[in-house]
PDB file of C-alpha atoms in Angstrom:
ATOM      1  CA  UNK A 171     -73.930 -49.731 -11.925  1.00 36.00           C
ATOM      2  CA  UNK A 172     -76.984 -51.449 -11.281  1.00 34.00           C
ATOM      3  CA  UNK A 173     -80.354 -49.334 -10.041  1.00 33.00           C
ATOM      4  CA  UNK A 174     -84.056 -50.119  -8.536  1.00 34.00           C
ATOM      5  CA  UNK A 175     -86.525 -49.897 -11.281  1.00 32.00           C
ATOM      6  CA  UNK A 176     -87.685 -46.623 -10.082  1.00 39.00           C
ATOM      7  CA  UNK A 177     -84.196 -44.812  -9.439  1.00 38.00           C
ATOM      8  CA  UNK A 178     -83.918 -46.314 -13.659  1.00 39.00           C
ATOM      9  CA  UNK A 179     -87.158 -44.099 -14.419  1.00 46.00           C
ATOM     10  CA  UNK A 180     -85.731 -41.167 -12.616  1.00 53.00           C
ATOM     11  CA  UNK A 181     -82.656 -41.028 -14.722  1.00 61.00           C
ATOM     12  CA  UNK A 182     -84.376 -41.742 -17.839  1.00 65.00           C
ATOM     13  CA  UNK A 183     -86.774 -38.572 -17.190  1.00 93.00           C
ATOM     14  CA  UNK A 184     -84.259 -36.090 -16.652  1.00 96.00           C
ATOM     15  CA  UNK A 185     -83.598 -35.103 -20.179  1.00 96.00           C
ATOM     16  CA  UNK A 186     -87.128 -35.207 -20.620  1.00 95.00           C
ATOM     17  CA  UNK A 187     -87.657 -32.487 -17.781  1.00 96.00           C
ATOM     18  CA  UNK A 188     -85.000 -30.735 -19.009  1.00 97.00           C
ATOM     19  CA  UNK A 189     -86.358 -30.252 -22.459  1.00 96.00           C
ATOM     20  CA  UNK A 190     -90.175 -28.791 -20.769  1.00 96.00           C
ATOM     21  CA  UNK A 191     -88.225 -26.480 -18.369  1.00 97.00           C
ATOM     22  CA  UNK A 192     -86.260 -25.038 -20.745  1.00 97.00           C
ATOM     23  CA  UNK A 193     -89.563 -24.891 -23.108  1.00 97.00           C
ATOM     24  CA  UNK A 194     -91.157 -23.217 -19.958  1.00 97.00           C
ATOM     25  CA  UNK A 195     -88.051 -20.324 -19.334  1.00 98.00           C
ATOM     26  CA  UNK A 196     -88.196 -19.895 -23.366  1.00 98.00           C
ATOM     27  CA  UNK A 197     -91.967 -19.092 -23.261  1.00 98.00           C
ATOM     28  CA  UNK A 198     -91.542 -17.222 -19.449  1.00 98.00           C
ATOM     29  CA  UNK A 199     -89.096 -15.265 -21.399  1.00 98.00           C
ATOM     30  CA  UNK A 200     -90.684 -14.642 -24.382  1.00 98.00           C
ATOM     31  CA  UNK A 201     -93.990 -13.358 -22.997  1.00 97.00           C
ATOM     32  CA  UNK A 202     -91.769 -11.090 -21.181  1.00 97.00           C
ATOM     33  CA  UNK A 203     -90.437  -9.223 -24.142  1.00 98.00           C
ATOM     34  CA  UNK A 204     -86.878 -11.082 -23.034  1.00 98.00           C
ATOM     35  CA  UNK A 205     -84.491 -12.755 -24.832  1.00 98.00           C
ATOM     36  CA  UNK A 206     -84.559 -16.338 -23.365  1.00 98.00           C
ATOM     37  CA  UNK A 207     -80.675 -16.816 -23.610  1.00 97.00           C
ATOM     38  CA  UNK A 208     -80.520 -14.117 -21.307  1.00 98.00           C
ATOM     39  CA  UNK A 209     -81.839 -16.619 -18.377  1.00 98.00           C
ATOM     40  CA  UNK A 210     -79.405 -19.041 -17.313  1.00 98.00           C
ATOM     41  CA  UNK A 211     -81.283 -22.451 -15.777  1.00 98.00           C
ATOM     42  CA  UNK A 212     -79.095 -23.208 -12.860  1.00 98.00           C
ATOM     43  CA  UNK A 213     -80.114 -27.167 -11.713  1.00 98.00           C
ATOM     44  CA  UNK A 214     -80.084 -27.574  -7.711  1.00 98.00           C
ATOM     45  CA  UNK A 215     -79.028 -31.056  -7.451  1.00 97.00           C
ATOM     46  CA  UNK A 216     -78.958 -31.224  -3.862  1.00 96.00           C
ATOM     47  CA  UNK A 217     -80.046 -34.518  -1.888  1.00 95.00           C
ATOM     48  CA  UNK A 218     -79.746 -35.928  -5.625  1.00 96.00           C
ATOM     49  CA  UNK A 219     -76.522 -38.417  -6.451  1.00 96.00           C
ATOM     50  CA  UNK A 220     -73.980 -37.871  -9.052  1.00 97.00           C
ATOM     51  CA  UNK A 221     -75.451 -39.898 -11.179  1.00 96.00           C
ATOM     52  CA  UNK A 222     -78.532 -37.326 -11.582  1.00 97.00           C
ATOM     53  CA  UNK A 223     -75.975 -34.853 -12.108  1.00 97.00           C
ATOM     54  CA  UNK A 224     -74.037 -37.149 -14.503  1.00 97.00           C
ATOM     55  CA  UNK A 225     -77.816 -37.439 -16.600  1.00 96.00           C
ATOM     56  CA  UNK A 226     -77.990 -34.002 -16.533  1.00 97.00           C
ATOM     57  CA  UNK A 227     -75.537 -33.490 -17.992  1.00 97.00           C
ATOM     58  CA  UNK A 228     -74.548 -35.586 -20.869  1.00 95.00           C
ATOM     59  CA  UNK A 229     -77.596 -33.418 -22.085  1.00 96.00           C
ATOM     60  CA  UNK A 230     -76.259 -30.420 -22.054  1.00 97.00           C
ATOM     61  CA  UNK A 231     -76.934 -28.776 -18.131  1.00 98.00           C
ATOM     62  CA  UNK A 232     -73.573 -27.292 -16.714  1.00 98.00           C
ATOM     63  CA  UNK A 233     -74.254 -25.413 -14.153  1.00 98.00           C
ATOM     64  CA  UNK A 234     -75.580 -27.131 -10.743  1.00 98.00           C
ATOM     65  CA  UNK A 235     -76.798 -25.979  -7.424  1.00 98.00           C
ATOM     66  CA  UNK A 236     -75.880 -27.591  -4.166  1.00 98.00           C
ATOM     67  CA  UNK A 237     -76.967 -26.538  -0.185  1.00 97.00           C
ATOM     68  CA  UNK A 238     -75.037 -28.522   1.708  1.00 97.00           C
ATOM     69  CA  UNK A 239     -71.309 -28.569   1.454  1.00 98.00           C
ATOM     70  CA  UNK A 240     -69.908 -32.275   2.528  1.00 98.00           C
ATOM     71  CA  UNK A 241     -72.787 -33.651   0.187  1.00 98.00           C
ATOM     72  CA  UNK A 242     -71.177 -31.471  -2.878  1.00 98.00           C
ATOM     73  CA  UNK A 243     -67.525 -32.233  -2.127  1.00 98.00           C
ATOM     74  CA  UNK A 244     -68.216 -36.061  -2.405  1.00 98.00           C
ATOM     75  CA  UNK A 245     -70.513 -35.416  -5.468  1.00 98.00           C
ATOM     76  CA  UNK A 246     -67.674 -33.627  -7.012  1.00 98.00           C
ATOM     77  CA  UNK A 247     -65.211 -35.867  -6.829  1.00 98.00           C
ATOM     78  CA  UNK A 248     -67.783 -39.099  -7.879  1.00 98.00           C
ATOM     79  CA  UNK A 249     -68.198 -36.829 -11.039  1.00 98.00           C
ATOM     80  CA  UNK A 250     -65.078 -36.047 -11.899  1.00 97.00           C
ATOM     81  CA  UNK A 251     -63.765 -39.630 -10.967  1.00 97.00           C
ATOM     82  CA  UNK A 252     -66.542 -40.574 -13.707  1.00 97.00           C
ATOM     83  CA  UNK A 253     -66.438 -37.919 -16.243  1.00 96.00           C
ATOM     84  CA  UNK A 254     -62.741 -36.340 -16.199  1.00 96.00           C
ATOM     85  CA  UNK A 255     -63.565 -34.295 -19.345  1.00 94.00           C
ATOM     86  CA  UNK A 256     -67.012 -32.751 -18.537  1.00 94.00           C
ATOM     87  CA  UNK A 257     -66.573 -29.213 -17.226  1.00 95.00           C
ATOM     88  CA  UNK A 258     -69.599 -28.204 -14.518  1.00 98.00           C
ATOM     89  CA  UNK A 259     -69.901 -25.065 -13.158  1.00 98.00           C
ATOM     90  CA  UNK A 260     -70.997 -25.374  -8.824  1.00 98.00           C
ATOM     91  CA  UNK A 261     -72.573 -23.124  -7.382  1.00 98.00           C
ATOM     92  CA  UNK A 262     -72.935 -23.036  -3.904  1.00 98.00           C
ATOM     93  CA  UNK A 263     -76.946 -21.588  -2.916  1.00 98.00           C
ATOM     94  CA  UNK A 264     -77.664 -22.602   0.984  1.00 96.00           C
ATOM     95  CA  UNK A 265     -76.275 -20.871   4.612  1.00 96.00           C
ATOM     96  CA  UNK A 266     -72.498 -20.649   5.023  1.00 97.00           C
ATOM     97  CA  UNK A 267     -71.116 -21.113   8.003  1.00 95.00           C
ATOM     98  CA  UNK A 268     -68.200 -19.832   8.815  1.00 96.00           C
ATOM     99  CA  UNK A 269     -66.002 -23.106   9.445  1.00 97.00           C
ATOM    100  CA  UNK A 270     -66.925 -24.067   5.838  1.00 97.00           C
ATOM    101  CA  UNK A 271     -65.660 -20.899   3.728  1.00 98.00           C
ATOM    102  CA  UNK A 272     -62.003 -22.006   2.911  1.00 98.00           C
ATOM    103  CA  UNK A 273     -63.726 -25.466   1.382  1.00 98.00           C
ATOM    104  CA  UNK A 274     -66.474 -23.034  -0.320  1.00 98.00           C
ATOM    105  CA  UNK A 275     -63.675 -21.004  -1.205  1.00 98.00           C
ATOM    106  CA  UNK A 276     -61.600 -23.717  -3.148  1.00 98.00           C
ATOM    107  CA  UNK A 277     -64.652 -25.452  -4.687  1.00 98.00           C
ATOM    108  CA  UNK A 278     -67.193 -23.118  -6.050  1.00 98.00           C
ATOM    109  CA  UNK A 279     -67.498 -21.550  -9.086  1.00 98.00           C
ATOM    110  CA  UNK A 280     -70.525 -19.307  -7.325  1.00 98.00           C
ATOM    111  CA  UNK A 281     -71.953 -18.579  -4.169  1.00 98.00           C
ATOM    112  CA  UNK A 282     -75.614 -17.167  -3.862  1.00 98.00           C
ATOM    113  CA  UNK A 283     -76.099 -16.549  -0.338  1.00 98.00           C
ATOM    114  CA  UNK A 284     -73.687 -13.848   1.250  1.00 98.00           C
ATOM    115  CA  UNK A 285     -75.741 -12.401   4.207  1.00 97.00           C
ATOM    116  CA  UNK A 286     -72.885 -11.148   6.317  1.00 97.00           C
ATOM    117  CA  UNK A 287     -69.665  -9.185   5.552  1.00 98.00           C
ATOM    118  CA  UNK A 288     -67.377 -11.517   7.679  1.00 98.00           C
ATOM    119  CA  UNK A 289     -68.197 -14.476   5.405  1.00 98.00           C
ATOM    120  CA  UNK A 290     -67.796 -12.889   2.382  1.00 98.00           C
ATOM    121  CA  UNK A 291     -64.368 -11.404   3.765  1.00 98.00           C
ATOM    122  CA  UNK A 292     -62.900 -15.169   4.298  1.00 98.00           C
ATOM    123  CA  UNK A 293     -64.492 -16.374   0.890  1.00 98.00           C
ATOM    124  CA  UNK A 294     -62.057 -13.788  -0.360  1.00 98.00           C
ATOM    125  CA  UNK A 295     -59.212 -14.194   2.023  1.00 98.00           C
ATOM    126  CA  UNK A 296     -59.200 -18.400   1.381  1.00 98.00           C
ATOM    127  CA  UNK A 297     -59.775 -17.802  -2.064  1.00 98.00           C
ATOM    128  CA  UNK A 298     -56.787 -19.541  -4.374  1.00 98.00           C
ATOM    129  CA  UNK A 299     -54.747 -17.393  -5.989  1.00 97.00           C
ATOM    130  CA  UNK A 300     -55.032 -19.584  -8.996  1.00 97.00           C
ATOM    131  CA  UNK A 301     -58.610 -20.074  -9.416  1.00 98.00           C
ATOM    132  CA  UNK A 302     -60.794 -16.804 -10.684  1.00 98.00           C
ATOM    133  CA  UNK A 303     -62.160 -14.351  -8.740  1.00 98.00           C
ATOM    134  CA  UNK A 304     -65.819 -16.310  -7.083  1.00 98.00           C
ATOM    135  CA  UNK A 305     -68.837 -15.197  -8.412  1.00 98.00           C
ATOM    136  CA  UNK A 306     -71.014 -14.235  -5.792  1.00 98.00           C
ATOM    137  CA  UNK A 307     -74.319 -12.601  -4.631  1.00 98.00           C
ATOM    138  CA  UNK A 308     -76.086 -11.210  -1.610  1.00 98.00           C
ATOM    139  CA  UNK A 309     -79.081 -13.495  -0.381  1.00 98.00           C
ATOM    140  CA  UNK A 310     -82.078 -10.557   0.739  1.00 98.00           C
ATOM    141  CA  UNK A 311     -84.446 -11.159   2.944  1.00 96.00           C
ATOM    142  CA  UNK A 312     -87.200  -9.825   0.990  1.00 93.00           C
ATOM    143  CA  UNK A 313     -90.575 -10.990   2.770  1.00 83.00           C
ATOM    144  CA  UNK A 314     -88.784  -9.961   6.042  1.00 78.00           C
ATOM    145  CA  UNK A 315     -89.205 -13.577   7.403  1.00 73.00           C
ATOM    146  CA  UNK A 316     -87.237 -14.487  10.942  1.00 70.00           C
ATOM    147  CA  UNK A 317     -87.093 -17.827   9.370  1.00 70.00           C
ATOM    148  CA  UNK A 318     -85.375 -16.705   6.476  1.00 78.00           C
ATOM    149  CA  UNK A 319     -81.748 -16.247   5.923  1.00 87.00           C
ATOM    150  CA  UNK A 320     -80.646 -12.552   3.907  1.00 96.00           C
ATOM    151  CA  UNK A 321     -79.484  -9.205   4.272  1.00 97.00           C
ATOM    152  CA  UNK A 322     -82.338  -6.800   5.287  1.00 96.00           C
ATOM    153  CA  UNK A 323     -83.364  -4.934   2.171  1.00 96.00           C
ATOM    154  CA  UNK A 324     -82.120  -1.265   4.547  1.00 96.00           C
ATOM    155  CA  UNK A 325     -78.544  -2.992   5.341  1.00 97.00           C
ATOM    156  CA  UNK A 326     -77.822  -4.182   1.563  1.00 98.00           C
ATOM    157  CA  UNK A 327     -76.221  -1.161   0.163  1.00 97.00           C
ATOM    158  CA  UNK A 328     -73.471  -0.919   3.047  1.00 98.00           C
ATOM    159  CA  UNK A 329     -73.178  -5.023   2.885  1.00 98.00           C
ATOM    160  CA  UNK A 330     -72.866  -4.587  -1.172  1.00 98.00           C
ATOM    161  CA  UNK A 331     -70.347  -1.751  -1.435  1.00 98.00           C
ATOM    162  CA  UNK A 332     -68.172  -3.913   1.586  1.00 98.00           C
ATOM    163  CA  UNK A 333     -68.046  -6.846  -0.937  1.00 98.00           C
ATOM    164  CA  UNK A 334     -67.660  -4.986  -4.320  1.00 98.00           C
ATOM    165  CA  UNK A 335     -63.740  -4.132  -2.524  1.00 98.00           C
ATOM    166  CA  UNK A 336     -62.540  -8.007  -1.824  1.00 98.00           C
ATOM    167  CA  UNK A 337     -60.457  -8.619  -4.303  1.00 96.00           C
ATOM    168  CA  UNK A 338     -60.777 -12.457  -4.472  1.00 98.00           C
ATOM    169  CA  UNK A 339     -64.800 -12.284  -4.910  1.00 98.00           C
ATOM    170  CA  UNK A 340     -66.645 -10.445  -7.943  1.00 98.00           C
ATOM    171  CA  UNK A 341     -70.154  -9.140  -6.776  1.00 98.00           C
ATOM    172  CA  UNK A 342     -72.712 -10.212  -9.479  1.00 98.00           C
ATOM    173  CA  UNK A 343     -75.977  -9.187  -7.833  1.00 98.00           C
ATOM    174  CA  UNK A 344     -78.734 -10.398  -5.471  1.00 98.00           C
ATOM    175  CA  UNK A 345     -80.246 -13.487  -4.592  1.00 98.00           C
ATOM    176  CA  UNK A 346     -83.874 -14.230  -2.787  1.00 97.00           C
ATOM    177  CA  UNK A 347     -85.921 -17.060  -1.908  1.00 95.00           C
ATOM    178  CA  UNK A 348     -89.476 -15.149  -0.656  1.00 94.00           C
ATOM    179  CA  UNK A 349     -91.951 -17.162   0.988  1.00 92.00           C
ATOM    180  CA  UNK A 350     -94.463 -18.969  -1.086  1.00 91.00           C
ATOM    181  CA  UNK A 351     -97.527 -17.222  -2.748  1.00 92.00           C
ATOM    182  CA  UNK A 352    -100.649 -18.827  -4.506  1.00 88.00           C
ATOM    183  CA  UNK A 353    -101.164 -16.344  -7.247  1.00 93.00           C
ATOM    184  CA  UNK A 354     -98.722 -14.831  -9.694  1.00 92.00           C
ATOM    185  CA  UNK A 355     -99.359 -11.398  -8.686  1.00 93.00           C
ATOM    186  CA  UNK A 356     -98.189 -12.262  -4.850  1.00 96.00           C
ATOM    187  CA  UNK A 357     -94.978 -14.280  -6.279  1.00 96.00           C
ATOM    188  CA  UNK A 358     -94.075 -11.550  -8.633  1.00 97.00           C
ATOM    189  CA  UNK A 359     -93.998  -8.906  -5.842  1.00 97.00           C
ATOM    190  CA  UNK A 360     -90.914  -9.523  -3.971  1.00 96.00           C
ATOM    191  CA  UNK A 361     -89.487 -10.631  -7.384  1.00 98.00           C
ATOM    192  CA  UNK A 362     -89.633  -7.068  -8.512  1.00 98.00           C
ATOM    193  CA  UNK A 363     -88.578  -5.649  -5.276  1.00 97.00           C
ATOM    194  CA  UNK A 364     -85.407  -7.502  -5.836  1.00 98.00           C
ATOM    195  CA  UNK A 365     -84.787  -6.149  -9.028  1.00 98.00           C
ATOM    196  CA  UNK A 366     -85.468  -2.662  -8.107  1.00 98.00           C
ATOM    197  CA  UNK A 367     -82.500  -3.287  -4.828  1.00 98.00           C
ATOM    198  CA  UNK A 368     -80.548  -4.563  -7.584  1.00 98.00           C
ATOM    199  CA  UNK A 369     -81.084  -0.935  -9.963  1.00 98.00           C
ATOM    200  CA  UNK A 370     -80.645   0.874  -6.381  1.00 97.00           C
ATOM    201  CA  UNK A 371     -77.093  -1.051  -6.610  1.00 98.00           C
ATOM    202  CA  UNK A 372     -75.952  -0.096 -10.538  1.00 97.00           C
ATOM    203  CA  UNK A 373     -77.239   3.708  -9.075  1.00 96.00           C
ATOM    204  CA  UNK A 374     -74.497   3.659  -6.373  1.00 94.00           C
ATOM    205  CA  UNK A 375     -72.135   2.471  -8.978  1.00 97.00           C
ATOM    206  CA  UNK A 376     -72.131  -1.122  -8.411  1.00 98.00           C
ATOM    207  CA  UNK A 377     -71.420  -3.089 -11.934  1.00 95.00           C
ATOM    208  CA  UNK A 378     -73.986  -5.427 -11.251  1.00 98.00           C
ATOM    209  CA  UNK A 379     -75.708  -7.511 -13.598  1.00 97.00           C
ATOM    210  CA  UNK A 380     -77.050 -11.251 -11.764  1.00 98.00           C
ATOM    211  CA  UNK A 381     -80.860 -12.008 -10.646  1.00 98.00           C
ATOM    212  CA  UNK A 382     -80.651 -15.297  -8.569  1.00 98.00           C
ATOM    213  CA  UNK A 383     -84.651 -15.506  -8.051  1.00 98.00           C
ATOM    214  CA  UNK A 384     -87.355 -18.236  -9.074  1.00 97.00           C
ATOM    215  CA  UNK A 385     -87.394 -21.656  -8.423  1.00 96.00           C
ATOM    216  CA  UNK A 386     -89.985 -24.684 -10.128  1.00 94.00           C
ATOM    217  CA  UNK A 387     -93.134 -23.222  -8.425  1.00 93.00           C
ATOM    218  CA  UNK A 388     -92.439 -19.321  -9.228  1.00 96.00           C
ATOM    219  CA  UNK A 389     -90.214 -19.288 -11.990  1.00 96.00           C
ATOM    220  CA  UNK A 390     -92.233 -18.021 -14.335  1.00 97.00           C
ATOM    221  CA  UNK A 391     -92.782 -15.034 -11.999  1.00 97.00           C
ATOM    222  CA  UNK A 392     -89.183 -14.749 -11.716  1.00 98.00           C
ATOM    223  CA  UNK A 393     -88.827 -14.636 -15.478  1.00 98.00           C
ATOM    224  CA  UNK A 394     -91.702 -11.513 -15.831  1.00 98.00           C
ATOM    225  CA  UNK A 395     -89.681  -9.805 -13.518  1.00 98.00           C
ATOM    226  CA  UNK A 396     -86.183  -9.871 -14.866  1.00 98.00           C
ATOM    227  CA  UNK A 397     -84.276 -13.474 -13.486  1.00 98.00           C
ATOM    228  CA  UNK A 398     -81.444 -13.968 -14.808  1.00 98.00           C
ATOM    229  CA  UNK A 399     -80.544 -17.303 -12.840  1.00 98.00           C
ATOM    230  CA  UNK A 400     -83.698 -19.478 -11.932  1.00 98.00           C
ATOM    231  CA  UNK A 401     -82.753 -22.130  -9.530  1.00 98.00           C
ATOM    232  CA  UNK A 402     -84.663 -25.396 -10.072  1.00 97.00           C
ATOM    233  CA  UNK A 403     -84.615 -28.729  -8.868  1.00 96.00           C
ATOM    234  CA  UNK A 404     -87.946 -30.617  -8.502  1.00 94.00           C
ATOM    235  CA  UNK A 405     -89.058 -29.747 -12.012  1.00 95.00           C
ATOM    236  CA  UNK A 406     -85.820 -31.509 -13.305  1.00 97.00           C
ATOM    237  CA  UNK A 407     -85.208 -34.204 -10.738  1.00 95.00           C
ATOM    238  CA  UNK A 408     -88.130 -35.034  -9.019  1.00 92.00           C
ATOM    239  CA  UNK A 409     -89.374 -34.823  -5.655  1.00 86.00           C
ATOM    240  CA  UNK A 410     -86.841 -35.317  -2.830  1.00 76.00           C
ATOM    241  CA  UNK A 411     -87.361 -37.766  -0.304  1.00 65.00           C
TER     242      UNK A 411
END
């Protein structure tokens, strides 16, 4: 396959970026008292091709992010039509809708952003019988943005306990995206409210052990505070366009 000079550049500095973001969660970690293989670097490929993912990959990544569901599906299938024997792990991080759970469903290893109890109630019902139990976490709205999609921090227990009973979905924990703060103080605020929703879970009895939070700009935040999924994209892929 043939590529523009600059789309050639792009794929020749993924490994590159991933090799200083996974420098950066190591030393995140590290100053944190954590052990760095307890963070997990999820890569949000969306808007990106398969052949980003493809880069990514032959280097080691498994485990990829994607928002928008038709854009995934084809990626998919592009990948595995390329690489048969590399094993990826999707996870599926924007809105759901409700016309695109069976699809979610049958295609996702993940999903971060449960909000509502319907939604997760037909990710378990379309679920295959085949496939594993989905791993899956509650989006909170944790700056309390109307913007913003997420569970109200006072609604998450009731939402949480509904979910921990579908049988086709395993509840891992809690996933935020807070609005943008210039210092590290400001980002790591919300980061630690999420954690302490997430020990207000285990307290009601909830076995849950997954922090979806940070992302290139506030990871390191994230880290301090106890991430145990950081979602980046720009830092490994570049800007999107």
């Amino acid at each position: 396959m043939q590529y523009p000079i600059k789309i050639l550049s792009i794929m020749s500095s993924i490994p590159d970026n991933l090799q200083v973001v996974h420098a950066q969660i190591r030393n995140a970690a590290i100053s944190a008292g954590r052990d760095p293989q307890s963070v997990t670097l999820l890569a949000v490929s969306k808007t990106f091709d398969a052949d980003a993912v493809i880069a990514a990959a032959q280097v080691g990544q498994r485990a990829f992010g994607e928002n928008y569901l038709q854009e995934a599906l084809d990626k998919m299938a592009v990948v595995r039509h390329a690489k048969p024997d590399l094993l990826l792990e999707w996870h599926f991080i924007g809105p759901i809708q409700s016309n695109k759970t069976r699809q979610i469903a049958e295609n996702f290893d993940w999903v971060h952003s449960i909000e509502r109890e319907k939604i997760a109630y037909r990710l378990s019902e379309q679920r295959p019988v085949h496939m594993a139990p989905l791993d899956v976490c509650i989006q909170v709205n944790v700056s309390g943005e109307a913007s913003k999609s997420g569970v109200a921090p006072d609604q998450l227990v009731a939402l949480a306990q509904a979910v921990a009973t579908m049988p086709r979905l395993r509840l891992r924990g809690l996933m935020a995206i807070p609005e943008p703060a210039s210092t590290t103080l400001q980002q790591r605020l919300p980061f630690r409210q999420l954690h302490q929703l997430n020990d207000d879970l285990r307290a009601q009895g909830l076995m849950v052990d997954t922090l979806s939070m940070g992302m290139s700009a506030d990871m390191n935040a994230a880290i301090a505070e106890g991430a145990s999924i950081v979602r980046v994209g720009t830092a490994i892929f570049g800007k999107r366009t």
